Amino acid sequence: MSLVLKTSNIKEEFQIRKGIRTLTLKALRGVDLELNEQEILSIVGESGCGKTTLLRVLARIYEPTDGIIELFGKRIPKKLSRSKELEFRKSVQMVFQDPFASLNPTKKIEHVLKRPLKIHKIENEREVIESVLSDVELTPTDNYLTKFPHELSGGQRQRVIFARAIITKPQIILADEPTSMLDVSIKSGILNLMMKLKEEHQISFIHVTHDLAAAKYVSDRIAVMYAGIVVEEGNAKDIVNKPLHPYSMLLKEAAPDPERNSAANMLDVGEPPSLIDPPPGCPFEPRCKYAKSECKGPVGFREVDGRKVRCVLY
Ligand code: SF4
Protein backbone atom coordinates (compact mmCIF):
# COMPACT_ATOMS: atom_id res chain seq x y z
CA MET A 1 0.00 0.00 0.00
CA SER A 2 1.56 3.32 -0.95
CA LEU A 3 1.68 6.36 1.25
CA VAL A 4 -0.30 9.39 0.06
CA LEU A 5 0.17 11.76 3.00
CA LYS A 6 2.69 11.92 5.81
CA THR A 7 3.17 14.43 8.62
CA SER A 8 6.28 14.69 10.76
CA ASN A 9 6.36 16.56 14.05
CA ILE A 10 3.56 19.00 13.16
CA LYS A 11 3.22 21.80 15.68
CA GLU A 12 0.67 24.59 15.70
CA GLU A 13 0.78 27.45 18.17
CA PHE A 14 -1.61 30.37 18.49
CA GLN A 15 -0.87 33.62 20.29
CA ILE A 16 -3.77 34.69 22.49
CA ARG A 17 -4.23 37.87 24.50
CA LYS A 18 -5.13 37.66 28.18
CA GLY A 19 -5.33 41.14 29.67
CA ILE A 20 -1.97 42.74 28.97
CA ARG A 21 -0.22 39.38 28.46
CA THR A 22 0.22 37.41 25.25
CA LEU A 23 0.12 33.66 25.83
CA THR A 24 1.01 30.79 23.52
CA LEU A 25 -1.59 28.07 23.05
CA LYS A 26 0.06 24.87 21.83
CA ALA A 27 -2.78 23.28 19.85
CA LEU A 28 -0.59 20.66 18.15
CA ARG A 29 2.56 19.48 19.91
CA GLY A 30 4.27 17.21 17.41
CA VAL A 31 1.93 15.04 15.33
CA ASP A 32 3.28 12.22 13.15
CA LEU A 33 0.73 10.53 10.92
CA GLU A 34 0.67 8.45 7.77
CA LEU A 35 -2.26 8.02 5.39
CA ASN A 36 -2.17 5.17 2.88
CA GLU A 37 -3.77 4.93 -0.52
CA GLN A 38 -7.46 3.97 -0.38
CA GLU A 39 -7.63 4.11 3.40
CA ILE A 40 -9.87 5.81 5.94
CA LEU A 41 -7.95 7.10 8.96
CA SER A 42 -10.14 8.50 11.70
CA ILE A 43 -8.75 11.01 14.19
CA VAL A 44 -10.72 10.62 17.40
CA GLY A 45 -10.75 12.71 20.56
CA GLU A 46 -12.67 15.14 22.74
CA SER A 47 -13.28 18.69 21.57
CA GLY A 48 -10.17 20.81 22.04
CA CYS A 49 -7.75 17.89 21.51
CA GLY A 50 -6.42 19.44 18.28
CA LYS A 51 -8.07 17.18 15.70
CA THR A 52 -9.80 19.96 13.75
CA THR A 53 -6.68 22.14 13.94
CA LEU A 54 -4.71 19.25 12.45
CA LEU A 55 -7.22 18.91 9.61
CA ARG A 56 -6.98 22.64 8.90
CA VAL A 57 -3.20 22.46 8.84
CA LEU A 58 -3.41 19.57 6.36
CA ALA A 59 -5.88 21.55 4.24
CA ARG A 60 -3.45 24.53 4.25
CA ILE A 61 -6.04 26.73 5.97
CA TYR A 62 -3.55 27.16 8.84
CA GLU A 63 0.19 27.34 8.32
CA PRO A 64 1.95 25.01 10.78
CA THR A 65 4.36 26.58 13.27
CA ASP A 66 6.73 23.69 12.65
CA GLY A 67 6.90 20.26 11.03
CA ILE A 68 6.81 18.66 7.61
CA ILE A 69 3.87 17.61 5.42
CA GLU A 70 4.56 15.31 2.49
CA LEU A 71 2.02 14.64 -0.24
CA PHE A 72 2.70 11.65 -2.51
CA GLY A 73 6.29 11.56 -1.20
CA LYS A 74 7.04 15.24 -1.83
CA ARG A 75 7.41 17.85 0.88
CA ILE A 76 4.87 20.67 0.60
CA PRO A 77 6.61 24.02 1.02
CA LYS A 78 5.02 26.72 3.17
CA LYS A 79 4.41 28.94 0.16
CA LEU A 80 3.05 27.57 -3.09
CA SER A 81 2.71 29.30 -6.43
CA ARG A 82 -0.89 29.88 -7.56
CA SER A 83 -0.75 26.97 -9.99
CA LYS A 84 0.72 24.60 -7.37
CA GLU A 85 -1.89 25.75 -4.84
CA LEU A 86 -4.63 24.95 -7.38
CA GLU A 87 -3.05 21.56 -8.03
CA PHE A 88 -3.03 20.90 -4.27
CA ARG A 89 -6.69 21.90 -3.90
CA LYS A 90 -7.65 19.65 -6.79
CA SER A 91 -5.99 16.63 -5.12
CA VAL A 92 -6.96 17.37 -1.52
CA GLN A 93 -10.55 18.36 -0.86
CA MET A 94 -12.27 19.21 2.41
CA VAL A 95 -15.74 18.36 3.70
CA PHE A 96 -16.90 20.48 6.61
CA GLN A 97 -19.03 19.59 9.58
CA ASP A 98 -22.03 21.78 8.90
CA PRO A 99 -23.94 20.96 5.70
CA PHE A 100 -26.13 24.02 6.33
CA ALA A 101 -23.27 26.53 6.47
CA SER A 102 -21.12 24.90 3.77
CA LEU A 103 -23.39 25.86 0.89
CA ASN A 104 -24.18 29.39 -0.25
CA PRO A 105 -27.93 29.74 0.44
CA THR A 106 -28.43 32.09 -2.53
CA LYS A 107 -26.97 29.70 -5.14
CA LYS A 108 -28.63 26.71 -6.77
CA ILE A 109 -26.91 23.31 -6.60
CA GLU A 110 -26.00 23.57 -10.27
CA HIS A 111 -23.92 26.68 -9.50
CA VAL A 112 -22.30 24.96 -6.49
CA LEU A 113 -21.11 22.09 -8.69
CA LYS A 114 -20.10 24.18 -11.69
CA ARG A 115 -17.81 26.45 -9.69
CA PRO A 116 -14.96 23.94 -9.09
CA LEU A 117 -15.24 22.86 -12.72
CA LYS A 118 -14.63 26.44 -13.80
CA ILE A 119 -11.79 27.01 -11.30
CA HIS A 120 -9.99 23.83 -12.38
CA LYS A 121 -10.93 24.18 -16.07
CA ILE A 122 -12.66 20.79 -16.22
CA GLU A 123 -14.67 20.22 -19.42
CA ASN A 124 -17.93 18.37 -20.18
CA GLU A 125 -19.70 20.08 -17.29
CA ARG A 126 -23.08 18.39 -17.71
CA GLU A 127 -21.63 14.89 -17.98
CA VAL A 128 -19.31 15.36 -15.00
CA ILE A 129 -22.09 16.80 -12.82
CA GLU A 130 -24.48 13.96 -13.70
CA SER A 131 -21.78 11.45 -12.92
CA VAL A 132 -20.90 12.85 -9.46
CA LEU A 133 -24.55 13.24 -8.45
CA SER A 134 -25.06 9.62 -9.38
CA ASP A 135 -21.93 8.68 -7.35
CA VAL A 136 -23.41 10.31 -4.25
CA GLU A 137 -26.81 8.77 -4.98
CA LEU A 138 -28.67 12.00 -5.77
CA THR A 139 -30.70 11.06 -8.83
CA PRO A 140 -32.49 11.94 -11.00
CA THR A 141 -30.04 14.79 -11.47
CA ASP A 142 -32.56 17.39 -12.66
CA ASN A 143 -34.45 17.21 -9.39
CA TYR A 144 -31.44 18.57 -7.52
CA LEU A 145 -29.68 20.97 -9.88
CA THR A 146 -32.44 23.56 -9.87
CA LYS A 147 -32.89 23.53 -6.10
CA PHE A 148 -31.51 25.90 -3.48
CA PRO A 149 -29.74 24.36 -0.44
CA HIS A 150 -32.70 25.14 1.85
CA GLU A 151 -34.90 22.92 -0.31
CA LEU A 152 -32.79 19.87 0.54
CA SER A 153 -32.60 17.79 3.71
CA GLY A 154 -29.42 17.79 5.84
CA GLY A 155 -28.38 14.41 4.42
CA GLN A 156 -28.98 15.55 0.83
CA ARG A 157 -26.93 18.70 1.46
CA GLN A 158 -24.04 16.66 2.84
CA ARG A 159 -24.23 14.47 -0.30
CA VAL A 160 -24.04 17.63 -2.46
CA ILE A 161 -20.93 18.63 -0.48
CA PHE A 162 -19.37 15.22 -1.15
CA ALA A 163 -20.32 15.61 -4.85
CA ARG A 164 -18.55 18.98 -4.89
CA ALA A 165 -15.52 17.41 -3.17
CA ILE A 166 -15.16 14.53 -5.64
CA ILE A 167 -15.85 16.57 -8.78
CA THR A 168 -12.14 17.39 -9.16
CA LYS A 169 -11.21 13.68 -8.76
CA PRO A 170 -9.18 14.18 -5.55
CA GLN A 171 -6.98 11.44 -4.08
CA ILE A 172 -7.59 12.68 -0.53
CA ILE A 173 -10.65 14.04 1.30
CA LEU A 174 -10.29 15.68 4.70
CA ALA A 175 -13.65 15.23 6.43
CA ASP A 176 -14.32 17.28 9.56
CA GLU A 177 -17.10 15.59 11.61
CA PRO A 178 -19.21 15.08 8.45
CA THR A 179 -22.03 13.31 10.32
CA SER A 180 -22.11 15.17 13.64
CA MET A 181 -24.96 17.50 12.64
CA LEU A 182 -27.08 14.80 11.00
CA ASP A 183 -29.85 12.61 12.45
CA VAL A 184 -28.79 9.15 13.53
CA SER A 185 -30.83 7.58 10.71
CA ILE A 186 -28.93 9.61 8.07
CA LYS A 187 -25.44 9.22 9.57
CA SER A 188 -24.90 5.64 8.44
CA GLY A 189 -25.83 6.60 4.86
CA ILE A 190 -23.03 9.21 4.80
CA LEU A 191 -20.53 6.79 6.37
CA ASN A 192 -21.51 4.18 3.75
CA LEU A 193 -20.98 6.83 1.06
CA MET A 194 -17.44 7.47 2.35
CA MET A 195 -16.66 3.75 2.18
CA LYS A 196 -18.11 3.55 -1.33
CA LEU A 197 -16.02 6.52 -2.51
CA LYS A 198 -12.93 4.91 -0.99
CA GLU A 199 -13.56 1.65 -2.85
CA GLU A 200 -14.88 2.95 -6.16
CA HIS A 201 -12.83 6.14 -6.53
CA GLN A 202 -9.71 5.03 -4.64
CA ILE A 203 -10.00 8.05 -2.34
CA SER A 204 -8.17 8.18 1.00
CA PHE A 205 -9.88 9.95 3.88
CA ILE A 206 -8.75 11.64 7.04
CA HIS A 207 -11.95 11.65 9.07
CA VAL A 208 -12.14 13.71 12.22
CA THR A 209 -14.77 12.64 14.73
CA HIS A 210 -15.57 12.45 18.43
CA ASP A 211 -17.84 9.46 17.72
CA LEU A 212 -15.95 6.25 18.39
CA ALA A 213 -18.75 4.07 17.00
CA ALA A 214 -18.69 5.98 13.68
CA ALA A 215 -14.90 5.71 13.61
CA LYS A 216 -15.04 1.94 14.15
CA TYR A 217 -17.69 1.54 11.44
CA VAL A 218 -15.98 3.52 8.72
CA SER A 219 -12.22 3.39 9.38
CA ASP A 220 -9.32 1.16 8.53
CA ARG A 221 -7.14 2.82 11.16
CA ILE A 222 -7.76 5.15 14.11
CA ALA A 223 -5.46 7.71 15.74
CA VAL A 224 -6.60 8.83 19.20
CA MET A 225 -5.60 12.42 20.02
CA TYR A 226 -5.31 14.00 23.43
CA ALA A 227 -4.02 17.48 24.31
CA GLY A 228 -2.39 18.09 20.93
CA ILE A 229 -0.64 14.74 20.50
CA VAL A 230 -1.54 11.25 19.23
CA VAL A 231 -1.64 8.82 22.16
CA GLU A 232 -2.65 5.61 20.35
CA GLU A 233 -2.76 4.59 16.72
CA GLY A 234 -3.55 1.35 14.96
CA ASN A 235 -6.17 -0.90 13.39
CA ALA A 236 -9.65 0.58 13.97
CA LYS A 237 -11.36 -2.51 15.31
CA ASP A 238 -8.44 -3.37 17.63
CA ILE A 239 -8.49 0.10 19.15
CA VAL A 240 -12.24 0.18 19.71
CA ASN A 241 -12.57 -3.43 20.87
CA LYS A 242 -9.49 -3.46 23.08
CA PRO A 243 -8.06 0.02 23.67
CA LEU A 244 -4.61 0.00 25.26
CA HIS A 245 -4.06 3.64 26.24
CA PRO A 246 -6.02 4.62 29.37
CA TYR A 247 -7.45 7.64 27.50
CA SER A 248 -8.70 5.40 24.68
CA MET A 249 -10.26 3.20 27.39
CA LEU A 250 -12.01 6.26 28.81
CA LEU A 251 -13.27 7.27 25.36
CA LYS A 252 -14.73 3.80 24.87
CA GLU A 253 -16.30 3.98 28.32
CA ALA A 254 -17.82 7.38 27.45
CA ALA A 255 -19.31 6.26 24.13
CA PRO A 256 -23.11 6.07 24.26
CA ASP A 257 -24.29 2.57 25.01
CA PRO A 258 -28.01 1.95 25.50
CA GLU A 259 -27.22 -1.10 27.62
CA ARG A 260 -25.33 0.95 30.19
CA ASN A 261 -26.51 3.61 32.58
CA SER A 262 -26.07 6.93 30.78
CA ALA A 263 -24.56 8.44 33.95
CA ALA A 264 -21.64 6.05 33.49
CA ASN A 265 -21.19 7.31 29.95
CA MET A 266 -19.86 10.68 30.92
CA LEU A 267 -16.22 11.71 30.58
CA ASP A 268 -16.44 12.71 34.21
CA VAL A 269 -12.94 12.10 35.49
CA GLY A 270 -11.39 15.52 35.21
CA GLU A 271 -10.61 17.86 32.35
CA PRO A 272 -7.90 17.85 29.67
CA PRO A 273 -4.86 19.97 30.63
CA SER A 274 -4.47 23.57 29.55
CA LEU A 275 -2.65 23.81 26.23
CA ILE A 276 -1.17 27.13 27.32
CA ASP A 277 1.14 25.41 29.77
CA PRO A 278 0.82 21.66 29.12
CA PRO A 279 2.59 19.27 31.49
CA PRO A 280 6.02 18.03 30.31
CA GLY A 281 5.10 14.36 30.75
CA CYS A 282 2.00 12.38 29.81
CA PRO A 283 -0.83 14.92 29.41
CA PHE A 284 -3.34 12.36 30.67
CA GLU A 285 -1.52 11.91 34.00
CA PRO A 286 -3.87 14.09 36.12
CA ARG A 287 -6.85 11.95 35.01
CA CYS A 288 -5.21 8.55 34.84
CA LYS A 289 -5.90 5.92 37.47
CA TYR A 290 -2.72 4.05 36.49
CA ALA A 291 -0.41 7.09 36.78
CA LYS A 292 2.98 6.64 38.44
CA SER A 293 6.00 8.85 38.94
CA GLU A 294 7.63 8.08 35.56
CA CYS A 295 4.52 9.42 33.79
CA LYS A 296 5.66 12.93 34.76
CA GLY A 297 8.63 12.66 32.37
CA PRO A 298 8.53 12.46 28.56
CA VAL A 299 6.58 9.42 27.30
CA GLY A 300 7.31 8.18 23.76
CA PHE A 301 5.52 5.59 21.63
CA ARG A 302 5.74 1.87 22.31
CA GLU A 303 4.93 -0.69 19.61
CA VAL A 304 2.36 -3.15 21.01
CA ASP A 305 0.59 -5.80 18.91
CA GLY A 306 1.04 -3.83 15.71
CA ARG A 307 -0.09 -0.51 17.12
CA LYS A 308 1.60 2.49 18.68
CA VAL A 309 0.77 3.47 22.26
CA ARG A 310 2.20 6.43 24.13
CA CYS A 311 2.02 5.00 27.66
CA VAL A 312 4.49 3.63 30.22
CA LEU A 313 2.24 0.64 30.98
CA TYR A 314 3.61 -1.14 27.88
FE1 SF4 B 1 -1.51 6.86 32.54
FE2 SF4 B 1 1.13 7.03 32.79
FE3 SF4 B 1 0.06 5.79 30.71
FE4 SF4 B 1 -0.11 8.44 30.93
S1 SF4 B 1 1.77 7.25 30.69
S2 SF4 B 1 -1.72 7.07 30.34
S3 SF4 B 1 -0.37 8.67 33.13
S4 SF4 B 1 -0.09 5.18 32.87
CSV table of N, CA, C and O and ligand atoms in Angstrom, one decimal, residues 244-247 281-292 294-297 299 302 309-314, ligand 1:
chain,number,residue,atom,x,y,z
A,244,LEU,N,-5.7,0.2,24.4
A,244,LEU,CA,-4.6,0.0,25.3
A,244,LEU,C,-4.3,1.2,26.1
A,244,LEU,O,-3.9,1.1,27.3
A,245,HIS,N,-4.4,2.4,25.5
A,245,HIS,CA,-4.1,3.6,26.2
A,245,HIS,C,-5.2,4.0,27.2
A,245,HIS,O,-6.4,3.9,26.8
A,246,PRO,N,-4.9,4.3,28.4
A,246,PRO,CA,-6.0,4.6,29.4
A,246,PRO,C,-7.0,5.7,28.9
A,246,PRO,O,-8.2,5.6,29.2
A,247,TYR,N,-6.5,6.7,28.0
A,247,TYR,CA,-7.4,7.6,27.5
A,247,TYR,C,-8.4,7.0,26.5
A,247,TYR,O,-9.6,7.3,26.4
A,281,GLY,N,5.2,15.8,30.9
A,281,GLY,CA,5.1,14.4,30.7
A,281,GLY,C,3.8,14.0,30.0
A,281,GLY,O,3.4,14.7,29.1
A,282,CYS,N,3.2,12.8,30.4
A,282,CYS,CA,2.0,12.4,29.8
A,282,CYS,C,0.9,13.4,30.1
A,282,CYS,O,0.6,13.6,31.3
A,283,PRO,N,0.2,13.9,29.1
A,283,PRO,CA,-0.8,14.9,29.4
A,283,PRO,C,-2.1,14.3,30.1
A,283,PRO,O,-2.8,15.0,30.7
A,284,PHE,N,-2.2,13.0,30.1
A,284,PHE,CA,-3.3,12.4,30.7
A,284,PHE,C,-3.1,12.0,32.2
A,284,PHE,O,-4.0,11.6,32.9
A,285,GLU,N,-1.9,12.3,32.6
A,285,GLU,CA,-1.5,11.9,34.0
A,285,GLU,C,-2.5,12.4,35.1
A,285,GLU,O,-2.9,11.6,36.0
A,286,PRO,N,-3.0,13.7,35.0
A,286,PRO,CA,-3.9,14.1,36.1
A,286,PRO,C,-5.2,13.3,36.2
A,286,PRO,O,-5.9,13.3,37.2
A,287,ARG,N,-5.6,12.7,35.0
A,287,ARG,CA,-6.9,12.0,35.0
A,287,ARG,C,-6.7,10.4,35.1
A,287,ARG,O,-7.7,9.7,35.1
A,288,CYS,N,-5.4,10.0,35.1
A,288,CYS,CA,-5.2,8.6,34.8
A,288,CYS,C,-5.1,7.8,36.1
A,288,CYS,O,-4.3,8.1,37.0
A,289,LYS,N,-5.9,6.7,36.2
A,289,LYS,CA,-5.9,5.9,37.5
A,289,LYS,C,-4.7,5.0,37.6
A,289,LYS,O,-4.4,4.4,38.6
A,290,TYR,N,-3.9,4.9,36.5
A,290,TYR,CA,-2.7,4.0,36.5
A,290,TYR,C,-1.4,4.9,36.6
A,290,TYR,O,-0.3,4.4,36.5
A,291,ALA,N,-1.6,6.2,36.8
A,291,ALA,CA,-0.4,7.1,36.8
A,291,ALA,C,0.6,6.7,37.8
A,291,ALA,O,0.3,6.3,39.0
A,292,LYS,N,1.9,6.8,37.5
A,292,LYS,CA,3.0,6.6,38.4
A,292,LYS,C,4.0,7.7,38.2
A,292,LYS,O,3.9,8.5,37.3
A,294,GLU,N,7.0,7.9,36.9
A,294,GLU,CA,7.6,8.1,35.6
A,294,GLU,C,6.7,8.7,34.5
A,294,GLU,O,7.2,9.2,33.5
A,295,CYS,N,5.4,8.8,34.8
A,295,CYS,CA,4.5,9.4,33.8
A,295,CYS,C,4.7,10.9,33.7
A,295,CYS,O,4.2,11.6,32.8
A,296,LYS,N,5.4,11.5,34.7
A,296,LYS,CA,5.7,12.9,34.8
A,296,LYS,C,6.8,13.3,33.8
A,296,LYS,O,7.0,14.5,33.6
A,297,GLY,N,7.6,12.4,33.3
A,297,GLY,CA,8.6,12.7,32.4
A,297,GLY,C,8.1,12.4,31.0
A,297,GLY,O,7.0,12.0,30.8
A,299,VAL,N,7.0,10.8,27.6
A,299,VAL,CA,6.6,9.4,27.3
A,299,VAL,C,6.5,9.3,25.8
A,299,VAL,O,5.7,10.0,25.1
A,302,ARG,N,5.3,3.3,22.3
A,302,ARG,CA,5.7,1.9,22.3
A,302,ARG,C,5.0,1.1,21.2
A,302,ARG,O,3.8,1.5,21.0
A,309,VAL,N,1.4,3.0,21.0
A,309,VAL,CA,0.8,3.5,22.3
A,309,VAL,C,1.8,4.3,23.0
A,309,VAL,O,2.9,3.9,23.3
A,310,ARG,N,1.3,5.5,23.4
A,310,ARG,CA,2.2,6.4,24.1
A,310,ARG,C,1.8,6.3,25.6
A,310,ARG,O,1.1,7.1,26.2
A,311,CYS,N,2.4,5.3,26.3
A,311,CYS,CA,2.0,5.0,27.7
A,311,CYS,C,3.1,4.1,28.3
A,311,CYS,O,3.5,3.1,27.7
A,312,VAL,N,3.4,4.4,29.6
A,312,VAL,CA,4.5,3.6,30.2
A,312,VAL,C,4.0,2.2,30.7
A,312,VAL,O,4.8,1.4,31.1
A,313,LEU,N,2.7,2.0,30.6
A,313,LEU,CA,2.2,0.6,31.0
A,313,LEU,C,2.7,-0.5,30.0
A,313,LEU,O,2.6,-1.7,30.4
A,314,TYR,N,3.2,-0.1,28.9
A,314,TYR,CA,3.6,-1.1,27.9
A,314,TYR,C,5.1,-1.1,27.6
A,314,TYR,O,5.7,0.0,27.6
B,1,SF4,FE1,-1.5,6.9,32.5
B,1,SF4,FE2,1.1,7.0,32.8
B,1,SF4,FE3,0.1,5.8,30.7
B,1,SF4,FE4,-0.1,8.4,30.9
B,1,SF4,S1,1.8,7.2,30.7
B,1,SF4,S2,-1.7,7.1,30.3
B,1,SF4,S3,-0.4,8.7,33.1
B,1,SF4,S4,-0.1,5.2,32.9
